[in-house]
CSV table of C-alpha atoms and ligand atoms in Angstrom, one decimal:
chain,number,residue,atom,x,y,z
H,93,MET,CA,5.8,-4.0,26.3
H,94,THR,CA,8.9,-3.7,23.8
H,95,GLY,CA,11.0,0.4,23.4
H,96,LEU,CA,9.8,-0.5,19.9
H,97,GLU,CA,6.1,-0.4,20.9
H,98,THR,CA,6.1,2.1,23.3
H,99,SER,CA,7.0,5.0,20.3
H,100,MET,CA,3.9,2.5,17.6
H,101,LYS,CA,0.1,3.8,17.3
H,102,THR,CA,-1.6,0.5,17.7
H,103,ILE,CA,-5.5,0.2,16.7
H,104,GLU,CA,-7.1,-3.0,16.5
H,105,VAL,CA,-9.1,-3.8,14.2
H,106,VAL,CA,-11.9,-5.9,16.6
H,107,LEU,CA,-14.1,-9.0,14.3
H,108,GLY,CA,-14.0,-11.9,17.2
H,109,GLU,CA,-11.2,-14.6,16.6
H,110,LYS,CA,-10.1,-12.7,13.4
H,111,SER,CA,-9.5,-9.9,15.0
H,112,TYR,CA,-5.3,-8.5,14.6
H,113,PRO,CA,-3.6,-5.0,15.6
H,114,ILE,CA,-3.0,-2.1,13.2
H,115,TYR,CA,1.8,-1.6,14.6
H,116,ILE,CA,2.5,2.2,12.6
H,117,GLY,CA,5.5,3.5,13.6
H,118,ASN,CA,8.6,5.0,12.6
H,119,ASN,CA,11.6,3.4,11.6
H,120,ILE,CA,10.1,-0.3,12.4
H,121,LEU,CA,10.7,-2.0,9.7
H,122,SER,CA,14.2,-3.8,11.5
H,123,GLY,CA,11.8,-4.3,13.9
H,124,ILE,CA,9.8,-6.8,12.3
H,125,GLY,CA,10.7,-10.3,13.2
H,126,GLU,CA,9.8,-10.1,17.0
H,127,PHE,CA,6.4,-8.8,15.9
H,128,VAL,CA,5.6,-11.3,13.5
H,129,LYS,CA,7.3,-14.2,16.2
H,130,ARG,CA,4.3,-13.3,18.3
H,131,LEU,CA,2.3,-14.5,16.8
H,132,GLN,CA,2.8,-18.3,16.8
H,133,THR,CA,3.1,-19.5,12.7
H,134,GLY,CA,5.7,-22.1,11.8
H,135,PRO,CA,9.4,-21.2,11.4
H,136,LYS,CA,8.5,-21.1,7.8
H,137,ILE,CA,7.9,-17.6,5.5
H,138,MET,CA,7.5,-16.4,2.8
H,139,VAL,CA,7.9,-12.6,1.5
H,140,VAL,CA,5.8,-11.8,-1.6
H,141,THR,CA,7.4,-8.3,-2.8
H,142,ASN,CA,8.1,-6.5,-6.3
H,143,PRO,CA,12.6,-5.9,-7.3
H,144,THR,CA,11.4,-2.2,-6.5
H,145,VAL,CA,10.7,-3.0,-2.9
H,146,PHE,CA,12.7,-5.0,-1.8
H,147,GLY,CA,15.9,-2.9,-3.8
H,148,LEU,CA,14.6,-0.3,-1.1
H,149,TYR,CA,13.6,-2.3,2.1
H,150,GLY,CA,13.9,-6.2,1.3
H,151,GLN,CA,16.9,-7.1,3.5
H,152,THR,CA,16.2,-5.6,6.2
H,153,VAL,CA,12.9,-7.5,6.8
H,154,LEU,CA,14.5,-11.3,5.8
H,155,ASP,CA,17.6,-10.1,8.0
H,156,SER,CA,15.1,-8.8,11.0
H,157,LEU,CA,12.4,-12.5,10.1
H,158,THR,CA,15.8,-14.4,10.1
H,159,GLY,CA,17.2,-13.1,13.2
H,160,ALA,CA,14.0,-13.3,15.0
H,161,GLY,CA,14.3,-17.3,14.1
H,162,PHE,CA,12.2,-17.7,10.7
H,163,GLU,CA,13.6,-20.0,8.1
H,164,VAL,CA,11.8,-17.1,5.1
H,165,CYS,CA,12.2,-17.9,1.1
H,166,MET,CA,10.9,-14.8,-1.2
H,167,GLY,CA,8.4,-14.4,-3.8
H,168,GLU,CA,9.1,-11.9,-6.5
H,169,ILE,CA,6.9,-10.6,-8.7
H,170,PRO,CA,7.7,-8.0,-11.2
H,171,ASP,CA,6.3,-4.8,-10.2
H,172,GLY,CA,3.0,-3.6,-11.9
H,173,GLU,CA,-0.5,-3.7,-11.8
H,174,GLU,CA,-0.5,-6.3,-15.1
H,175,TYR,CA,1.4,-9.0,-12.3
H,176,LYS,CA,-1.7,-8.3,-9.9
H,177,SER,CA,-3.4,-11.9,-12.1
H,178,LEU,CA,-4.3,-15.5,-11.6
H,179,GLU,CA,-0.1,-16.4,-13.3
H,180,SER,CA,1.6,-14.7,-10.8
H,181,ALA,CA,-1.2,-16.3,-8.3
H,182,LYS,CA,0.3,-20.0,-10.0
H,183,LEU,CA,3.8,-18.4,-9.7
H,184,LEU,CA,3.5,-18.0,-5.5
H,185,TYR,CA,2.3,-21.4,-5.0
H,186,ASP,CA,4.9,-23.1,-6.6
H,187,THR,CA,7.3,-21.5,-4.8
H,188,ALA,CA,5.1,-22.0,-1.6
H,189,PHE,CA,5.2,-25.3,-2.0
H,190,ASP,CA,8.4,-25.5,-3.0
H,191,ASN,CA,10.3,-24.2,-0.5
H,192,GLY,CA,7.5,-26.8,1.8
H,193,LEU,CA,4.7,-24.0,3.5
H,194,ASP,CA,2.4,-25.4,5.4
H,195,ARG,CA,-1.4,-24.3,6.2
H,196,ASN,CA,1.2,-23.2,9.8
H,197,SER,CA,3.0,-20.8,7.1
H,198,ALA,CA,2.7,-16.8,6.4
H,199,ILE,CA,3.1,-15.2,3.5
H,200,LEU,CA,4.1,-11.7,4.4
H,201,ALA,CA,3.4,-8.8,1.0
H,202,LEU,CA,6.3,-6.6,1.4
H,203,GLY,CA,4.7,-3.6,-0.6
H,204,GLY,CA,1.7,-1.7,-2.1
H,205,GLY,CA,-2.0,-2.6,-2.8
H,206,VAL,CA,-0.5,-4.6,-5.5
H,207,ILE,CA,1.6,-6.6,-4.1
H,208,GLY,CA,-0.5,-6.8,-0.4
H,209,ASP,CA,-4.2,-7.9,-3.2
H,210,LEU,CA,-2.5,-11.1,-4.6
H,211,ALA,CA,-0.6,-11.8,-1.7
H,212,GLY,CA,-3.7,-12.0,0.4
H,213,PHE,CA,-5.7,-13.8,-2.0
H,214,VAL,CA,-2.7,-16.3,-2.4
H,215,ALA,CA,-2.7,-16.5,1.5
H,216,ALA,CA,-6.2,-16.9,1.5
H,217,THR,CA,-6.3,-19.6,-0.9
H,218,TYR,CA,-2.9,-21.5,-0.2
H,219,MET,CA,-3.9,-25.4,1.7
H,220,ARG,CA,-7.5,-23.3,2.3
H,221,GLY,CA,-5.4,-20.7,3.6
H,222,ILE,CA,-2.6,-19.8,5.8
H,223,PRO,CA,-1.1,-16.2,7.8
H,224,PHE,CA,-1.6,-13.1,6.2
H,225,ILE,CA,0.7,-10.6,7.2
H,226,GLN,CA,0.5,-7.0,5.5
H,227,VAL,CA,3.4,-4.8,5.1
H,228,PRO,CA,2.1,-1.9,3.6
H,229,THR,CA,5.1,0.4,2.1
H,230,THR,CA,2.7,3.0,0.2
H,231,LEU,CA,0.6,6.0,1.6
H,232,LEU,CA,-2.2,4.1,-0.7
H,233,ALA,CA,-1.2,0.5,1.5
H,234,GLN,CA,-1.2,2.3,4.3
H,235,VAL,CA,-4.7,3.8,4.6
H,236,ASP,CA,-7.0,1.6,2.7
H,237,SER,CA,-6.0,-1.7,1.9
H,238,SER,CA,-3.7,-3.4,4.1
H,239,VAL,CA,-7.0,-3.9,6.4
H,240,GLY,CA,-10.2,-5.2,5.7
H,241,GLY,CA,-9.5,-7.9,4.5
H,242,LYS,CA,-10.4,-8.1,0.8
H,243,VAL,CA,-7.7,-9.7,-1.3
H,244,ALA,CA,-8.0,-10.6,-4.8
H,245,VAL,CA,-6.5,-10.1,-8.4
H,246,ASN,CA,-7.8,-9.3,-11.5
H,247,HIS,CA,-9.1,-10.8,-14.8
H,248,PRO,CA,-8.9,-10.3,-18.7
H,249,LYS,CA,-13.0,-9.1,-18.9
H,250,GLY,CA,-12.5,-6.9,-15.2
H,251,LYS,CA,-10.0,-5.3,-12.3
H,252,ASN,CA,-10.8,-7.2,-8.7
H,253,ILE,CA,-12.8,-9.6,-10.3
H,254,ILE,CA,-11.7,-13.0,-8.4
H,255,GLY,CA,-11.4,-12.8,-4.8
H,256,ALA,CA,-12.3,-12.6,-1.1
H,257,PHE,CA,-12.3,-11.2,2.3
H,258,TYR,CA,-9.5,-12.5,4.4
H,259,GLN,CA,-8.0,-11.1,7.0
H,260,PRO,CA,-4.4,-10.4,7.7
H,261,LYS,CA,-3.3,-11.7,11.2
H,262,MET,CA,-1.1,-8.5,12.0
H,263,VAL,CA,-0.6,-5.3,9.4
H,264,TYR,CA,3.0,-3.5,9.9
H,265,ALA,CA,2.9,-0.2,8.9
H,266,ASP,CA,6.4,2.1,8.7
H,267,ILE,CA,5.4,5.9,8.1
H,268,ASN,CA,8.8,5.5,6.7
H,269,THR,CA,8.8,3.2,3.4
H,270,LEU,CA,7.2,6.9,2.1
H,271,ASN,CA,10.4,8.7,2.4
H,272,THR,CA,11.5,6.9,-1.1
H,273,LEU,CA,7.5,6.9,-2.1
H,274,PRO,CA,7.4,9.2,-5.7
H,275,GLU,CA,4.9,12.0,-5.5
H,276,ARG,CA,2.5,10.6,-7.4
H,277,GLU,CA,1.8,8.1,-5.5
H,278,PHE,CA,1.8,9.6,-2.6
H,279,ARG,CA,-0.3,12.5,-3.9
H,280,ALA,CA,-2.6,9.7,-4.7
H,281,GLY,CA,-3.7,8.2,-1.6
H,282,MET,CA,-4.1,11.7,-0.1
H,283,ALA,CA,-6.9,11.4,-2.1
H,284,GLU,CA,-8.0,8.6,0.6
H,285,VAL,CA,-7.1,9.8,3.7
H,286,ILE,CA,-9.4,12.8,2.3
H,287,LYS,CA,-12.5,10.5,1.7
H,288,TYR,CA,-12.2,9.5,5.5
H,289,GLY,CA,-12.7,12.4,6.5
H,290,VAL,CA,-14.9,13.5,4.3
H,291,ILE,CA,-17.5,10.5,5.1
H,292,TRP,CA,-16.6,10.4,8.7
H,293,ASP,CA,-14.6,12.4,10.7
H,294,ARG,CA,-14.8,16.4,10.5
H,295,ASP,CA,-11.6,17.7,12.7
H,296,PHE,CA,-10.0,14.9,10.9
H,297,PHE,CA,-11.1,17.1,7.3
H,298,ASP,CA,-9.9,20.3,9.7
H,299,PHE,CA,-6.3,19.1,9.9
H,300,LEU,CA,-5.9,18.4,6.7
H,301,GLU,CA,-6.8,21.9,6.0
H,302,GLN,CA,-4.6,23.0,7.8
H,303,GLU,CA,-1.2,21.4,7.8
H,304,TYR,CA,-1.0,20.2,4.0
H,305,LEU,CA,2.0,21.5,4.1
H,306,ALA,CA,3.4,19.7,7.0
H,307,VAL,CA,1.4,16.5,5.3
H,308,ILE,CA,3.2,17.4,1.9
H,309,GLY,CA,7.2,17.4,3.7
H,310,LEU,CA,5.7,14.0,4.7
H,311,ALA,CA,6.2,15.7,8.7
H,312,PRO,CA,6.3,12.3,11.2
H,313,HIS,CA,4.1,13.6,14.0
H,314,GLN,CA,1.4,14.5,11.4
H,315,ILE,CA,1.9,11.5,8.6
H,316,THR,CA,1.4,8.9,11.6
H,317,ARG,CA,-2.0,11.4,13.0
H,318,VAL,CA,-3.0,10.8,8.7
H,319,VAL,CA,-1.8,6.9,8.7
H,320,SER,CA,-3.9,6.3,12.2
H,321,THR,CA,-6.7,8.2,11.9
H,322,SER,CA,-7.2,6.4,8.2
H,323,CYS,CA,-7.1,2.7,9.9
H,324,SER,CA,-8.9,3.8,12.5
H,325,ILE,CA,-11.5,5.3,11.4
H,326,LYS,CA,-11.3,2.0,8.9
H,327,ALA,CA,-11.0,-0.3,11.2
H,328,ARG,CA,-14.8,1.3,12.3
H,329,VAL,CA,-16.4,0.2,9.4
H,330,VAL,CA,-14.9,-2.8,9.1
H,331,GLU,CA,-16.5,-4.4,11.8
H,332,GLU,CA,-19.6,-3.1,11.2
H,333,ASP,CA,-20.0,-4.1,7.4
H,334,GLU,CA,-17.0,-6.6,7.1
H,335,THR,CA,-18.4,-8.2,4.0
H,336,GLU,CA,-19.3,-4.6,2.2
H,337,GLN,CA,-23.6,-5.9,3.4
H,338,ASN,CA,-24.4,-1.9,3.3
H,339,LEU,CA,-22.0,0.5,5.5
H,340,ARG,CA,-19.0,-0.5,4.0
H,341,ALA,CA,-20.5,1.3,1.1
H,342,ILE,CA,-19.5,4.7,2.3
H,343,LEU,CA,-15.7,4.0,1.5
H,344,ASN,CA,-16.5,3.7,-2.0
H,345,PHE,CA,-17.2,7.3,-1.2
H,346,GLY,CA,-15.6,8.8,-4.6
H,347,HIS,CA,-15.1,5.6,-6.2
H,348,THR,CA,-18.5,5.4,-8.0
H,349,PHE,CA,-17.3,7.9,-11.2
H,350,GLY,CA,-13.5,7.7,-9.8
H,351,HIS,CA,-13.6,3.6,-11.3
H,352,SER,CA,-15.9,4.6,-15.0
H,353,PHE,CA,-12.5,7.7,-15.1
H,354,GLU,CA,-9.8,4.9,-14.7
H,355,ALA,CA,-11.5,2.2,-17.2
H,356,LEU,CA,-12.7,4.9,-19.7
H,357,THR,CA,-8.8,5.6,-20.3
H,358,GLY,CA,-7.9,2.0,-20.0
H,359,TYR,CA,-6.2,1.9,-16.9
H,360,LYS,CA,-3.7,4.8,-18.1
H,361,LYS,CA,-4.6,8.0,-18.0
H,362,TYR,CA,-5.3,8.2,-13.8
H,363,VAL,CA,-3.8,6.9,-11.1
H,364,HIS,CA,-6.0,4.9,-8.7
H,365,GLY,CA,-6.4,8.2,-6.3
H,366,GLU,CA,-6.6,10.9,-9.2
H,367,ALA,CA,-9.7,9.4,-10.6
H,368,VAL,CA,-11.3,8.6,-7.3
H,369,ALA,CA,-10.1,13.3,-6.2
H,370,ILE,CA,-11.9,13.6,-9.2
H,371,GLY,CA,-14.7,10.9,-7.5
H,372,MET,CA,-15.3,12.4,-5.3
H,373,ILE,CA,-15.8,16.1,-6.6
H,374,SER,CA,-18.4,15.1,-9.0
H,375,ALA,CA,-20.6,12.8,-6.9
H,376,ALA,CA,-19.6,15.9,-4.4
H,377,GLY,CA,-22.1,17.8,-7.2
H,378,VAL,CA,-24.2,15.5,-7.7
H,379,ALA,CA,-25.8,16.6,-3.9
H,380,VAL,CA,-25.5,19.9,-4.4
H,381,LYS,CA,-27.6,19.1,-7.6
H,382,LEU,CA,-30.0,17.0,-5.5
H,383,GLY,CA,-30.2,20.1,-2.5
H,384,MET,CA,-28.6,17.6,-0.1
H,385,PHE,CA,-25.1,19.2,0.1
H,386,SER,CA,-23.8,23.1,0.3
H,387,ASN,CA,-22.1,24.8,-2.3
H,388,THR,CA,-19.8,26.2,0.2
H,389,GLU,CA,-18.5,22.4,2.0
H,390,LYS,CA,-17.8,21.2,-2.3
H,391,THR,CA,-16.0,24.4,-2.6
H,392,ARG,CA,-13.5,23.0,0.5
H,393,LEU,CA,-13.5,19.4,-1.3
H,394,GLN,CA,-13.1,20.5,-4.3
H,395,ASN,CA,-10.0,23.3,-2.5
H,396,LEU,CA,-8.6,20.3,-0.7
H,397,ILE,CA,-7.9,18.9,-3.6
H,398,ARG,CA,-6.2,21.3,-5.2
H,399,LEU,CA,-3.3,21.4,-2.1
H,400,PHE,CA,-3.0,17.9,-2.3
H,401,GLY,CA,-2.7,18.3,-6.1
H,402,LEU,CA,-4.4,16.0,-7.3
H,403,PRO,CA,-6.9,16.8,-10.5
H,404,GLU,CA,-10.8,18.4,-10.5
H,405,LYS,CA,-11.8,17.6,-14.4
H,406,PHE,CA,-11.8,14.6,-16.8
H,407,GLY,CA,-11.3,16.5,-19.8
H,408,GLY,CA,-12.1,14.2,-23.4
H,409,LEU,CA,-13.9,12.0,-21.6
H,410,ASN,CA,-17.6,12.4,-22.6
H,411,PRO,CA,-20.7,12.0,-19.1
H,412,VAL,CA,-22.5,9.4,-21.7
H,413,ASP,CA,-20.3,7.9,-21.6
H,414,ILE,CA,-19.4,7.6,-17.7
H,415,VAL,CA,-22.7,7.0,-16.9
H,416,GLU,CA,-23.3,3.8,-18.8
H,417,SER,CA,-19.1,2.4,-17.6
H,418,MET,CA,-21.0,2.9,-14.3
H,419,TYR,CA,-24.1,0.7,-14.7
H,420,HIS,CA,-20.7,-2.2,-15.4
H,421,ASP,CA,-19.7,-1.3,-12.0
H,422,LYS,CA,-19.6,-5.0,-9.7
H,423,LYS,CA,-20.7,-3.0,-7.0
H,424,THR,CA,-24.0,-2.2,-9.6
H,425,LEU,CA,-26.9,-4.8,-7.1
H,426,ALA,CA,-29.5,-5.6,-9.4
H,427,GLY,CA,-28.7,-2.7,-12.2
H,428,LYS,CA,-28.7,0.4,-9.6
H,429,VAL,CA,-26.4,2.5,-9.1
H,430,ARG,CA,-25.7,3.4,-5.7
H,431,TYR,CA,-24.3,6.5,-5.4
H,432,ILE,CA,-22.8,7.3,-1.6
H,433,LEU,CA,-22.8,11.4,-0.9
H,434,PRO,CA,-22.4,14.1,1.2
H,435,GLU,CA,-24.2,15.4,3.3
H,436,THR,CA,-22.6,17.2,5.5
H,437,ILE,CA,-18.2,17.6,5.6
H,438,GLY,CA,-18.2,14.3,8.5
H,439,ARG,CA,-21.1,12.3,7.2
H,440,VAL,CA,-22.1,11.0,4.2
H,441,ARG,CA,-26.4,8.5,2.4
H,442,ILE,CA,-26.2,5.7,0.4
H,443,VAL,CA,-28.4,6.7,-2.4
H,444,ALA,CA,-30.6,4.4,-4.9
H,445,ASP,CA,-29.3,6.2,-8.6
H,446,VAL,CA,-30.0,9.3,-9.7
H,447,SER,CA,-31.9,10.0,-12.8
H,448,HIS,CA,-29.4,10.8,-16.2
H,449,SER,CA,-30.5,13.8,-16.6
H,450,VAL,CA,-28.4,15.4,-12.7
H,451,LEU,CA,-25.6,13.1,-13.4
H,452,TYR,CA,-25.5,14.5,-17.3
H,453,GLU,CA,-25.5,17.6,-15.8
H,454,VAL,CA,-22.9,17.7,-13.2
H,455,LEU,CA,-20.4,15.5,-15.5
H,456,ALA,CA,-20.5,18.5,-18.0
H,457,ALA,CA,-19.4,20.9,-15.4
H,458,GLN,CA,-16.8,18.6,-15.2
H,459,SER,CA,-15.3,17.6,-18.1
O,197,LIG,P1,1.5,-0.3,-6.0
O,197,LIG,O1,0.9,-1.6,-5.3
O,197,LIG,O2,0.8,-0.3,-7.0
O,197,LIG,O3,2.1,1.1,-5.9
O,197,LIG,C1,3.3,1.7,-6.3
O,197,LIG,C2,4.6,1.7,-6.8
O,197,LIG,O4,5.1,2.6,-5.4
O,197,LIG,C3,4.3,0.2,-7.8
O,197,LIG,O5,6.0,0.7,-8.2
O,197,LIG,C4,5.7,0.0,-6.6
O,197,LIG,O6,6.7,-1.1,-6.9
O,197,LIG,C5,6.0,1.0,-5.7
O,197,LIG,N1,6.0,1.6,-4.6
O,197,LIG,C6,5.9,0.8,-3.6
O,197,LIG,N2,6.1,1.2,-1.8
O,197,LIG,C7,7.5,2.0,-2.7
O,197,LIG,C8,8.4,2.5,-1.9
O,197,LIG,N3,8.5,2.9,0.3
O,197,LIG,N4,8.3,3.2,-2.7
O,197,LIG,C9,9.4,3.4,-3.7
O,197,LIG,N5,8.4,2.9,-4.5
O,197,LIG,C10,7.5,1.9,-3.3
O,197,LIG,O7,0.0,0.9,-6.0
O,197,LIG,P2,-0.5,1.0,-4.5
O,197,LIG,O8,-1.5,2.1,-4.9
O,197,LIG,O9,-0.2,1.1,-3.8
O,197,LIG,O10,-2.0,-0.1,-4.6
O,197,LIG,C11,-3.2,0.2,-5.6
O,197,LIG,C12,-3.3,-1.5,-5.6
O,197,LIG,O11,-4.3,-1.3,-4.2
O,197,LIG,C13,-4.1,-1.6,-7.0
O,197,LIG,O12,-4.7,-2.7,-8.0
O,197,LIG,C14,-5.8,-2.2,-5.8
O,197,LIG,O13,-7.1,-2.5,-6.9
O,197,LIG,C15,-5.8,-2.0,-4.9
O,197,LIG,N6,-6.4,-2.0,-3.2
O,197,LIG,C16,-7.0,-2.5,-3.5
O,197,LIG,C17,-7.7,-2.0,-2.1
O,197,LIG,C18,-8.1,-3.4,-1.1
O,197,LIG,O14,-9.0,-2.4,-0.3
O,197,LIG,N7,-7.8,-4.7,-1.4
O,197,LIG,C19,-8.4,-0.9,-2.0
O,197,LIG,C20,-7.7,0.5,-2.4
O,197,LIG,C21,-6.8,-0.4,-3.8
O,198,LIG,N1,-11.5,0.5,-0.5
O,198,LIG,C1,-12.3,0.0,-0.3
O,198,LIG,C2,-12.6,-1.4,0.6
O,198,LIG,O1,-11.8,-1.7,1.8
O,198,LIG,O2,-14.3,-1.2,1.3
């Protein structure tokens, strides 16, 4: 074990031949070359990133990779969700081809979820799949999108419509990168973190309540716990149900409502985590109405969401439109919406369909 490695947390995602490590540490980016070398891929590697992230961390990663003997080419895509597209994928295929990437070459995603999903999609499809490495630099990407192998691009008819399950060979998360993340993006990532407490781990939820000031202040010890606990929970869920036949759906707690809030506001008003925060309160409200969840616990959830500066209401939307929009979600199965509802903090249940009158009542109170 190297000196750098002893200072890191390592979580293994156990998926047979597709197993991989998640490394989490503080200020570890300059050591990435040696970790990529262990994967025994070929000498060529394409780094996919955007100008924002490249300006902050690109040179460190390039120096480390070239120092470890890799021949690096860059696949740079403009910053923004609108570039998570088939057009961007084609540009990256061209760059990979022009630089002679073959089946043993790797693609490394350096950035947030947009870069990770796009680079992963290209890695999954270029020459029927080449090694893929995730270097997530947003909180959302470190706690959620870099783990679990969902890769995708958007289509004009819907988000993440064209995609695959394709696991990375390694996730390498440097929490130091969160210091440059815009505060709104950090808070949005916290919605996914709070989600893990509700769906799986009551102690973690307690920790977030107690340590929220240190977490907001990016204290390394607390942030490491935030990222590592989130990744451990996601890893356990994905190991159990990689392709979302059942259990993995619990990761969508708050998302069914959240996707509607995003879609009905044209993906302009909320960043994803904000919509998820409001959606978790909607789901908790439905659970209280169905007698599955206590009002006291719903209030705890609402307070925690507030402590992290996330929104609780979706002003201006019509409950009827929200319910209608949930039927268009790609997660809807055979015309039934599956709701992930809390039973207590630390445990959720999948409930197939809920009466519209309950939904309208809960949503009306939140508008
Ligand atoms: P993002 O990738 O757009 O990043 C947000 C912004 O932060 C961007 O402007 C980016 O350039 C900038 N940025 C990234 N790292 C930075 C840093 N360290 N310092 C300063 N700025 C930085 O957004 P996101 O929230 O990371 O990801 C959202 C995407 O993730 C969506 O496309 C969503 O569909 C996807 N997603 C995928 C999964 C999955 O399981 N694959 C799960 C959740 C979300
Ligand atoms: N973000 C949900 C999932 O990975 O399944």
